[in-house]
GROMACS .gro file of C-alpha atoms in nm:
model
   65
    1UNK     CA    1   0.941   0.000   0.988
    2UNK     CA    2   0.611   0.077   1.062
    3UNK     CA    3   0.333   0.293   0.797
    4UNK     CA    4   0.094   0.563   0.915
    5UNK     CA    5  -0.100   0.294   1.123
    6UNK     CA    6   0.260   0.204   1.325
    7UNK     CA    7   0.169  -0.173   1.270
    8UNK     CA    8   0.525  -0.333   1.273
    9UNK     CA    9   0.589  -0.555   0.963
   10UNK     CA   10   0.755  -0.821   1.162
   11UNK     CA   11   0.442  -0.871   1.381
   12UNK     CA   12   0.215  -0.900   1.049
   13UNK     CA   13   0.471  -1.156   0.906
   14UNK     CA   14   0.477  -1.366   1.239
   15UNK     CA   15   0.078  -1.361   1.240
   16UNK     CA   16   0.050  -1.406   0.880
   17UNK     CA   17  -0.146  -1.747   0.937
   18UNK     CA   18  -0.392  -1.592   1.160
   19UNK     CA   19  -0.450  -1.261   0.975
   20UNK     CA   20  -0.496  -1.418   0.654
   21UNK     CA   21  -0.868  -1.549   0.676
   22UNK     CA   22  -0.985  -1.264   0.862
   23UNK     CA   23  -0.827  -0.995   0.611
   24UNK     CA   24  -0.954  -1.155   0.355
   25UNK     CA   25  -1.316  -1.151   0.472
   26UNK     CA   26  -1.279  -0.753   0.571
   27UNK     CA   27  -1.135  -0.689   0.192
   28UNK     CA   28  -1.392  -0.880  -0.017
   29UNK     CA   29  -1.640  -0.685   0.190
   30UNK     CA   30  -1.524  -0.338   0.135
   31UNK     CA   31  -1.489  -0.463  -0.260
   32UNK     CA   32  -1.843  -0.585  -0.224
   33UNK     CA   33  -1.937  -0.278  -0.076
   34UNK     CA   34  -1.745  -0.030  -0.253
   35UNK     CA   35  -1.658   0.149   0.122
   36UNK     CA   36  -1.264   0.184   0.205
   37UNK     CA   37  -1.173   0.370   0.509
   38UNK     CA   38  -1.016   0.687   0.447
   39UNK     CA   39  -0.675   0.538   0.600
   40UNK     CA   40  -0.649   0.273   0.314
   41UNK     CA   41  -0.609   0.565   0.085
   42UNK     CA   42  -0.312   0.693   0.182
   43UNK     CA   43  -0.024   0.659   0.014
   44UNK     CA   44   0.366   0.784  -0.044
   45UNK     CA   45   0.409   0.911  -0.398
   46UNK     CA   46   0.748   0.831  -0.527
   47UNK     CA   47   0.881   0.926  -0.875
   48UNK     CA   48   1.049   0.581  -1.053
   49UNK     CA   49   1.292   0.668  -1.340
   50UNK     CA   50   1.189   0.512  -1.667
   51UNK     CA   51   1.461   0.605  -1.925
   52UNK     CA   52   1.664   0.902  -2.092
   53UNK     CA   53   1.764   1.208  -1.927
   54UNK     CA   54   1.748   1.134  -1.532
   55UNK     CA   55   1.732   1.540  -1.478
   56UNK     CA   56   1.396   1.573  -1.677
   57UNK     CA   57   1.057   1.534  -1.521
   58UNK     CA   58   0.891   1.369  -1.799
   59UNK     CA   59   1.138   1.066  -1.771
   60UNK     CA   60   0.966   0.945  -1.437
   61UNK     CA   61   0.632   0.793  -1.345
   62UNK     CA   62   0.494   0.867  -1.012
   63UNK     CA   63   0.416   0.521  -0.826
   64UNK     CA   64   0.248   0.468  -0.475
   65UNK     CA   65   0.360   0.296  -0.177
   0.00000   0.00000   0.00000
């Protein structure tokens, strides 16, 4: 399935060798300049069960996907 960018994961897996070097350069540049596109700041928050009573909110922690 695709994310908010509509890029199919099968396409990424197929082209991973061709994409790895350019993506590494782009990501390193973003880290070096501390500039990140808003589209990379979007996440889906899902509750992850820790322990205890599953009916209590405090027994979950949020994770970003």
